[in-house]
Coordinates of C-alpha atoms in Angstrom, one line a residue:
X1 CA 75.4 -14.3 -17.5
X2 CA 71.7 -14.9 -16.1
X3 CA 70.2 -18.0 -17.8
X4 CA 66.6 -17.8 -18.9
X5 CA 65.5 -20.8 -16.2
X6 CA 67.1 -19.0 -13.2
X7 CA 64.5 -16.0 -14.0
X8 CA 61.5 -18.9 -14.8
X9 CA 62.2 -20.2 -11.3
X10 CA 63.0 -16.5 -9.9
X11 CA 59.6 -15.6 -11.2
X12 CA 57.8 -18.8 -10.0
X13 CA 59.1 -18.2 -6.7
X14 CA 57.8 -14.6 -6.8
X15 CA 54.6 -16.0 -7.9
X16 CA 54.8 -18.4 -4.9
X17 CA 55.0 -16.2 -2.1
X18 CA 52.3 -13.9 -3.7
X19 CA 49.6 -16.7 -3.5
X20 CA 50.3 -17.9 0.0
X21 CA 50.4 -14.0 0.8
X22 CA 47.0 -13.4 -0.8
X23 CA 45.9 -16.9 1.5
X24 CA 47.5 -16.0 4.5
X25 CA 45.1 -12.7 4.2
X26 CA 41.9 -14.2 3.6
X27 CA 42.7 -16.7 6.3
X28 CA 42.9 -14.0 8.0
X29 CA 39.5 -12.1 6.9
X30 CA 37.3 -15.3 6.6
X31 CA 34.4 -12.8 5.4
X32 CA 36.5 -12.1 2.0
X33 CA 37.1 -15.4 1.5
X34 CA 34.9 -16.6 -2.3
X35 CA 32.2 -19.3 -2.1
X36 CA 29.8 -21.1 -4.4
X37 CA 26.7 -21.1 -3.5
X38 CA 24.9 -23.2 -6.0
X39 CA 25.8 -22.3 -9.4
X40 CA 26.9 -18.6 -8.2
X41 CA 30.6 -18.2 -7.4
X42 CA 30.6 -15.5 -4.6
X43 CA 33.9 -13.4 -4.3
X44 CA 33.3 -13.3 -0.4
X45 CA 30.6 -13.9 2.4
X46 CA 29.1 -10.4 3.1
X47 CA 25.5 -9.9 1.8
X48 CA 23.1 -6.9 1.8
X49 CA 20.1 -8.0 3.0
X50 CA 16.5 -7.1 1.8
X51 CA 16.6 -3.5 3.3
X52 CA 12.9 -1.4 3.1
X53 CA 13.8 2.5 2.1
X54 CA 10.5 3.3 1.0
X55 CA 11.5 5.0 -1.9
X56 CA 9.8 3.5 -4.6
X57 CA 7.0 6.0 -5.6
X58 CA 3.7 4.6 -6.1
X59 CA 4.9 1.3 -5.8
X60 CA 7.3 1.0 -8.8
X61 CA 11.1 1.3 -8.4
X62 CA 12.5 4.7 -8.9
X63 CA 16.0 5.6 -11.5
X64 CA 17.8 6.7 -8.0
X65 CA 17.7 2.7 -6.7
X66 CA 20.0 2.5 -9.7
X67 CA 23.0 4.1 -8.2
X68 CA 21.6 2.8 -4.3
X69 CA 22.5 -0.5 -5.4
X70 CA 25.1 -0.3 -7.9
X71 CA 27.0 1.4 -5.3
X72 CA 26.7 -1.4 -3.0
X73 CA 27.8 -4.0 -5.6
X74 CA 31.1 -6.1 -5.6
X75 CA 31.9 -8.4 -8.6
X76 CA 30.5 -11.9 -7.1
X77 CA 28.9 -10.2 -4.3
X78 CA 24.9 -10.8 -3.3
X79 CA 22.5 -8.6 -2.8
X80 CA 19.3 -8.9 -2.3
X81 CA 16.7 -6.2 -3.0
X82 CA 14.2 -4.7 -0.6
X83 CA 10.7 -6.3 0.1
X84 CA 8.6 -6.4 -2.9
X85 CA 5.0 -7.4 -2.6
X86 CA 3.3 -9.8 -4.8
X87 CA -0.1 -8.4 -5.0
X88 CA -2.3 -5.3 -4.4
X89 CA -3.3 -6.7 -0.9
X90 CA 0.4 -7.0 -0.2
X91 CA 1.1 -3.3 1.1
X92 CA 1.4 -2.1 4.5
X93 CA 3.9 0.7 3.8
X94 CA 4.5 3.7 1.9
X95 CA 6.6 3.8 -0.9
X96 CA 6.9 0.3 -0.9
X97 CA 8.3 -1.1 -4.4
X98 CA 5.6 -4.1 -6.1
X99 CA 6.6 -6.7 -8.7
X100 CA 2.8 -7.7 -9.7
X101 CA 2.8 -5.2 -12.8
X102 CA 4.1 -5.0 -16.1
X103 CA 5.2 -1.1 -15.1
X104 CA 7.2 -2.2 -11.9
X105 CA 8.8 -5.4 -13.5
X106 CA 10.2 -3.0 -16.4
X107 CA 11.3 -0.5 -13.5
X108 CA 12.8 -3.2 -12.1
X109 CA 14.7 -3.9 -14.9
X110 CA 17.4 -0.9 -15.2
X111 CA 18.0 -1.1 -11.7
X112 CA 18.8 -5.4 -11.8
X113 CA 21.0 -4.6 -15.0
X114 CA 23.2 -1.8 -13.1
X115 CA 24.3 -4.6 -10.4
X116 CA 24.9 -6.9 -13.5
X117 CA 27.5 -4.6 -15.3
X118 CA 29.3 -4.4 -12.2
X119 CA 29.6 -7.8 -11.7
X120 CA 26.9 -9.0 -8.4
X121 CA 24.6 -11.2 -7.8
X122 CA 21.0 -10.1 -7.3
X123 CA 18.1 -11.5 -5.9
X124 CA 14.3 -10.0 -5.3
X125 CA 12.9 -10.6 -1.9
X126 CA 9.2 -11.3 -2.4
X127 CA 6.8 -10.0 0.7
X128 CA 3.4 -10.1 1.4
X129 CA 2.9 -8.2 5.1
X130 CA -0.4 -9.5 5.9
X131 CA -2.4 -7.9 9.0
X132 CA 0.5 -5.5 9.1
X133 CA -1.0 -2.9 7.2
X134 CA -4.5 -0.9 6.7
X135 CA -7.3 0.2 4.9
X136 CA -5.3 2.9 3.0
X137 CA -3.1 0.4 1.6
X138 CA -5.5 -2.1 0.6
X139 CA -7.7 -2.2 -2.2
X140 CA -10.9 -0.5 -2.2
X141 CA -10.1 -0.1 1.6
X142 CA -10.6 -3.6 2.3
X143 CA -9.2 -5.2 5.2
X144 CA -5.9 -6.7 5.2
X145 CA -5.8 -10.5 5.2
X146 CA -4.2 -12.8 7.4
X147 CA -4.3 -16.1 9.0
X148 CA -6.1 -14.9 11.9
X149 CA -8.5 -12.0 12.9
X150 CA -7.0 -10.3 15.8
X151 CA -5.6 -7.4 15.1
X152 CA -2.4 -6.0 16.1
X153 CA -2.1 -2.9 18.6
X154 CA -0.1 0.3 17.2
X155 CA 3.5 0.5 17.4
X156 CA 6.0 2.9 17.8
X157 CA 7.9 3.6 14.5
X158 CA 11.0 3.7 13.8
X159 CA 11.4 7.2 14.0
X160 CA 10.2 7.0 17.5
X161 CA 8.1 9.5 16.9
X162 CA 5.3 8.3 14.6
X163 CA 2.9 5.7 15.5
X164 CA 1.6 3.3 13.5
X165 CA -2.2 1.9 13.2
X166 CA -3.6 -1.4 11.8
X167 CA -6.7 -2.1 10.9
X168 CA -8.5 -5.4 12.1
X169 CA -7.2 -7.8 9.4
X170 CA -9.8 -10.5 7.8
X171 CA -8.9 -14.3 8.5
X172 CA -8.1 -16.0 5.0
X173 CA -10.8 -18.7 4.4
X174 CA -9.3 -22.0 3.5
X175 CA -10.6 -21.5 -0.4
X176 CA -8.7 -18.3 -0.5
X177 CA -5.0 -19.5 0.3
X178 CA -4.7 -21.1 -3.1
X179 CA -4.4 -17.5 -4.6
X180 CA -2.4 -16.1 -2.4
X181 CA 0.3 -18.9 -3.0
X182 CA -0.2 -18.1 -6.7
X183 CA 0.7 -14.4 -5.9
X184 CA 4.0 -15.9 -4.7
X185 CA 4.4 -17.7 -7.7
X186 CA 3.3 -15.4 -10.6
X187 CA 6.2 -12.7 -8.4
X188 CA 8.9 -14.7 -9.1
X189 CA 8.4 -15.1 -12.8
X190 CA 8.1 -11.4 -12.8
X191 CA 11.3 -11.3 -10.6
X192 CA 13.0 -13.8 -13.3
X193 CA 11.6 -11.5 -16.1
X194 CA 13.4 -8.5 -14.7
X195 CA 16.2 -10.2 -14.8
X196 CA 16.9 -11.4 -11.3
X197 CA 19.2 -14.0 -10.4
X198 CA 16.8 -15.3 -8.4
X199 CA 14.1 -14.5 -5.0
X200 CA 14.2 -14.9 -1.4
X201 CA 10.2 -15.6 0.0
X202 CA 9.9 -13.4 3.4
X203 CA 8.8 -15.9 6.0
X204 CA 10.2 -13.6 8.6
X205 CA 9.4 -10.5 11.4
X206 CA 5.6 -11.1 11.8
X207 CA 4.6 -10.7 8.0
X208 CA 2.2 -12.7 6.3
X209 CA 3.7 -16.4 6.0
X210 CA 4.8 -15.3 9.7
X211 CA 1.3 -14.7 10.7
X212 CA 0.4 -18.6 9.4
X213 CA 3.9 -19.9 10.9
X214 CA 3.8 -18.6 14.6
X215 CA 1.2 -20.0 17.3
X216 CA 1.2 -16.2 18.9
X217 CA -1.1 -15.2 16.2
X218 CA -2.2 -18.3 14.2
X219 CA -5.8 -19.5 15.9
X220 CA -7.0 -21.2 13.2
X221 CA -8.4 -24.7 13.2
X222 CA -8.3 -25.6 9.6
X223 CA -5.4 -27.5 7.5
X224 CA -3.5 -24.4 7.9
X225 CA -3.4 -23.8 11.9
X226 CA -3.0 -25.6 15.1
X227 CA 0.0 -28.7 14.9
X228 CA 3.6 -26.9 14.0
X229 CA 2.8 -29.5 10.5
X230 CA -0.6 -27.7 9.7
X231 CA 0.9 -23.8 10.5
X232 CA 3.7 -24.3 8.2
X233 CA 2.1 -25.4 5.5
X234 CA 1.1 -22.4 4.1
X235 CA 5.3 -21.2 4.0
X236 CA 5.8 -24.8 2.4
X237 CA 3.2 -24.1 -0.5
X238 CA 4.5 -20.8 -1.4
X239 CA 8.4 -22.3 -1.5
X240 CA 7.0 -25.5 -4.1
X241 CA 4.8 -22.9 -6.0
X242 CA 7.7 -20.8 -6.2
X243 CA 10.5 -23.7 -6.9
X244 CA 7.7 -25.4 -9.6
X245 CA 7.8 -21.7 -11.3
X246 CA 11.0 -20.4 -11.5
X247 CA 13.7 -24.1 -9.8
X248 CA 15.1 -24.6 -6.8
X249 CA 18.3 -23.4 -7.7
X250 CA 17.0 -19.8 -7.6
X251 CA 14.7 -19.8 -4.6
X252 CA 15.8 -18.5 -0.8
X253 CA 13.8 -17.6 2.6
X254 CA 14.1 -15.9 5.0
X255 CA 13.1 -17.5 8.6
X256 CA 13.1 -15.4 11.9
X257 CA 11.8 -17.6 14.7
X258 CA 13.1 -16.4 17.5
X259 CA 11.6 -12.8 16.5
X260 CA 8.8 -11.5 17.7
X261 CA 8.2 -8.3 15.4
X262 CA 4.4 -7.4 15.6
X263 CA 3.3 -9.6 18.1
X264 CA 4.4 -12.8 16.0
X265 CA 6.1 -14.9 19.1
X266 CA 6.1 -18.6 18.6
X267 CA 5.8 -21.1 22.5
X268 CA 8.7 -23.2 21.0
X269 CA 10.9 -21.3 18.3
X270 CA 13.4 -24.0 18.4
X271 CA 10.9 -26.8 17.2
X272 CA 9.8 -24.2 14.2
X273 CA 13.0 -23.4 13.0
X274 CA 14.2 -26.8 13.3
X275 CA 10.9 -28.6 11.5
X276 CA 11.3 -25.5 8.9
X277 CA 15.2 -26.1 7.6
X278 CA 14.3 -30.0 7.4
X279 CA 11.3 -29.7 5.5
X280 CA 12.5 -26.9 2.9
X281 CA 15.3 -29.9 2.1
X282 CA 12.4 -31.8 0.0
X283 CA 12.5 -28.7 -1.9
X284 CA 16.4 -28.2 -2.1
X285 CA 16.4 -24.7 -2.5
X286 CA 19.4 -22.7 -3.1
X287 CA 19.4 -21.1 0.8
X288 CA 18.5 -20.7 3.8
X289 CA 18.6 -16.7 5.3
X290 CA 18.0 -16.8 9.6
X291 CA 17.8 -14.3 11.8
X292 CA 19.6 -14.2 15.0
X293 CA 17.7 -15.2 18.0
X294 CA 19.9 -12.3 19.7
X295 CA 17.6 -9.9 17.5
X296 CA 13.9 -10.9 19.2
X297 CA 13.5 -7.1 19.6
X298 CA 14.4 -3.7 18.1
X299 CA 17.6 -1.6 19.6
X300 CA 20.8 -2.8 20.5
X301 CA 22.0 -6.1 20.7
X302 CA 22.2 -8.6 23.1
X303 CA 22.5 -12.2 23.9
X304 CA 20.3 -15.1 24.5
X305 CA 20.8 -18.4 25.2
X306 CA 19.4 -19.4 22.0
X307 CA 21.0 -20.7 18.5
X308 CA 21.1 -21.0 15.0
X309 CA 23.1 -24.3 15.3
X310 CA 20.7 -26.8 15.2
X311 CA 18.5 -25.5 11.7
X312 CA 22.3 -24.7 10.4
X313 CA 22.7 -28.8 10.7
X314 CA 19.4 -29.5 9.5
X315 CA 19.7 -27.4 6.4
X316 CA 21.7 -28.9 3.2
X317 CA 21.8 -26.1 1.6
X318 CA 23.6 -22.3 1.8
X319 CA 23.2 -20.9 5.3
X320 CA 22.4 -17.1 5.6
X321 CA 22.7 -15.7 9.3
X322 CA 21.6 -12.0 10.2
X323 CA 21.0 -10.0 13.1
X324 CA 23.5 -7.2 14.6
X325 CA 26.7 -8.3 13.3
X326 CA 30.1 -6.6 13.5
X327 CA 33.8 -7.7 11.9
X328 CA 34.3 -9.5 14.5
X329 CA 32.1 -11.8 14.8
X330 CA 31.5 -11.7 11.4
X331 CA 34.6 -13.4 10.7
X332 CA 34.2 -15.7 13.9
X333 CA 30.7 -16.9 12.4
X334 CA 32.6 -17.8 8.8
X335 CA 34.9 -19.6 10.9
X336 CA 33.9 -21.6 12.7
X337 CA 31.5 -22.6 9.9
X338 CA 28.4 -21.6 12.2
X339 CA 27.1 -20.1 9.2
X340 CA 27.9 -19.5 5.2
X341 CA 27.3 -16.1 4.8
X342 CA 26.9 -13.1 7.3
X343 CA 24.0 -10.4 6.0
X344 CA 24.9 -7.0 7.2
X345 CA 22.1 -4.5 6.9
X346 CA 23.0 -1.0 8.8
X347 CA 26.4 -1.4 8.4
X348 CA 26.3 -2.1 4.6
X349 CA 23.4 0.4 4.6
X350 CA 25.4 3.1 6.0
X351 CA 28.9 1.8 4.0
X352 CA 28.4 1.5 0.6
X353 CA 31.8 -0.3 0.2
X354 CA 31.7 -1.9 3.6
X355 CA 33.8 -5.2 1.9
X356 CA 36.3 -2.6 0.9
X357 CA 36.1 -1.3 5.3
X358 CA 36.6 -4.9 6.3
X359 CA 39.3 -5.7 4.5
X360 CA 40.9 -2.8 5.6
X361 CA 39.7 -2.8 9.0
X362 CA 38.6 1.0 8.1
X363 CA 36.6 2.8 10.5
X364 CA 32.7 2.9 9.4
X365 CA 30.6 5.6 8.7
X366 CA 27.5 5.9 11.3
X367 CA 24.3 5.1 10.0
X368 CA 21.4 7.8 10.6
X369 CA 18.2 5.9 11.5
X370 CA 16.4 9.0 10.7
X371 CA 16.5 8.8 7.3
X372 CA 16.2 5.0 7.1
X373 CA 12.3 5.5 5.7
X374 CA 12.5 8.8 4.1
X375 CA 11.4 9.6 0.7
X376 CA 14.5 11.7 -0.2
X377 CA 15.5 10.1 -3.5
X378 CA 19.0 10.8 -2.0
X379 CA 19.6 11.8 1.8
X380 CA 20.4 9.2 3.8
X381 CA 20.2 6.6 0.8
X382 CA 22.9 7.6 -2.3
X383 CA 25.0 10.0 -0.3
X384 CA 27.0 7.9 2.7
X385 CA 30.6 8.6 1.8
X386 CA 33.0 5.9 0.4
X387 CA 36.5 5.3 1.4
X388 CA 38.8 8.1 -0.4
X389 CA 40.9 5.1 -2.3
X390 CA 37.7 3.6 -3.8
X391 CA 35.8 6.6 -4.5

């Protein structure tokens, strides 16, 4: 005769070995393991980063960026939505989705709800791109601001085909900056009012707060250039304006100071990044999002001898790195603790369920660059393949 606290203990036993199996795993996989960053309780460590598709017609989000992102969405996973720019003079690309208008905030709306019911966390990246645009982006055809007045010499596109041209940009007067800080600002109330966890400020890859931050392109000789203290300021009184408008506790950047995307190098990129993650501390804002010195160009990856380390011990808060990861090292950078979370852009991109792919150690579909910064509402965009068990 079985008696009923042989099959409690049977059962507790079973229980048991199930918990330090599902442990042993994640030990295993530090990228799966959960974390809370802030008052958001991440199922594991794998973000999508703000990835530009050029997609958004007119410059309001589009229905199809419903299924784009729902179908990158994990229950406590983050995302974080393609560059958005805070104002008319913001644009520098086609396609580009805004968040200074009534129309795109309730775009925005549908496509932030989507990534709700399915259980992520979502944040808007806020942009303004500065001299890297021209006068068929900008109102009227005006020039496109910026910190300096040298203009930047055409690149190559992505496509390797195209080439892109920029128009000489107009230096922001000192009496001017005060507005553009307040197009930060008013952004992420709009952001909050579509329903956004949150916003991450893009300080990164030669963009506006870029153009103020790095000494390769900031000539000015006003409060806002020369000493490393006057060039960030600028990045600084976006963050407070933002963190006044909508708390600390919903607020991110993104930093690349090793990068130097559009000509926006910096003579001492450890200093910057270092004086950055200690000053955004008076601020305490939610996180920090770096991009691997490794990535200082486009292409493949490669080393330098160059770290993250020192601005991951300066920073209190959540640590983001990015910049050509794999599994691999992925896991290695969890890990070790060299970073919180790992932002995966092509691969996640490319692998809609690319959580799901890790787990497994599933092979990963190949991204076509190609279709990267097409308009199709669904080539290259909706239509990479999930595994066959999570389909």
């Amino acid at each position: 005769m079985d008696l009923p606290g042989k099959d409690a203990g049977a059962l507790k036993q079973t229980e048991g070995r199930e918990k330090i199996l599902v442990r042993k795993k994640m030990a295993e996989i530090p990228l799966l393991t959960p974390y809370k960053m802030g008052k958001f309780l991440l199922s594991h460590r794998i973000v999508l980063p703000p990835l530009t598709r050029q997609r958004s017609y007119g410059n309001v989000p589009q229905p199809h960026a419903i299924l784009y992102y729902s179908q990158r969405t994990t229950k406590g996973g983050l995302l974080i939505a393609e560059a958005t720019g805070v104002s008319d003079t913001a644009q520098g690309y086609p396609e580009t989705p805004g968040i200074w208008t009534k129309e795109q905030v309730e775009a925005w709306k549908p496509i932030v709800d989507a990534v709700h019911e399915k259980g992520g966390i979502f944040f808007c990246q806020i942009w303004h791109v500065g001299r890297v645009s021209n006068y068929g982006f900008q109102p009227n055809g005006q020039a496109p601001i910026s910190s300096t007045d040298k203009p930047l010499t055409p690149q190559l596109r992505a496509s390797g085909v195209d080439v892109a041209e920029f128009s000489p940009p107009r230096r922001l007067r000192t009496d001017e900056i005060p507005q553009i800080v307040q197009d930060f600002r008013v952004a992420a109330r709009n952001a909050i009012e579509a329903g956004f966890d949150g916003v991450e400020i893009h300080g990164a890859h030669g963009y506006l707060i870029d153009q103020f931050l790095k000494d390769q392109v900031n000539d000015r000789t006003d409060k806002y250039g020369g000493s490393l203290e006057n060039r960030c300021r600028f990045a600084l009184e976006v963050v407070e304006a933002v963190v006044d408008e909508i708390g600390a506790d919903k607020v991110g950047i993104r930093l690349s100071p090793f990068a130097n995307y559009s000509e926006s190098g910096d003579s001492n990129p450890e200093a910057l990044g270092l004086y950055m993650a200690e000053s955004l501390n008076k601020y305490g804002i939610l996180y920090c999002h770096m991009v691997e010195p490794r990535m200082v160009t486009l292409g493949e990856k490669f080393e330098t001898p160059h770290s993250l380390v020192p601005m991951r011990k300066a920073f209190k808060g959540t640590f983001i790195a990015a910049g050509g990861y794999g599994r691999e090292d992925g896991n290695k950078t969890i890990a070790s603790g060299y970073a919180d979370l790992v932002a995966y852009g092509r691969l996640f991109l490319a692998n809609p369920d690319l959580p799901r792919r890790f787990e497994l150690n599933a092979p990963l579909n190949k991204y076509d660059r190609n279709t990267f910064y097409s308009l199709d509402p669904v080539v290259g965009y909706t239509d990479y393949p999930f595994l066959e068990s999570t389909a």
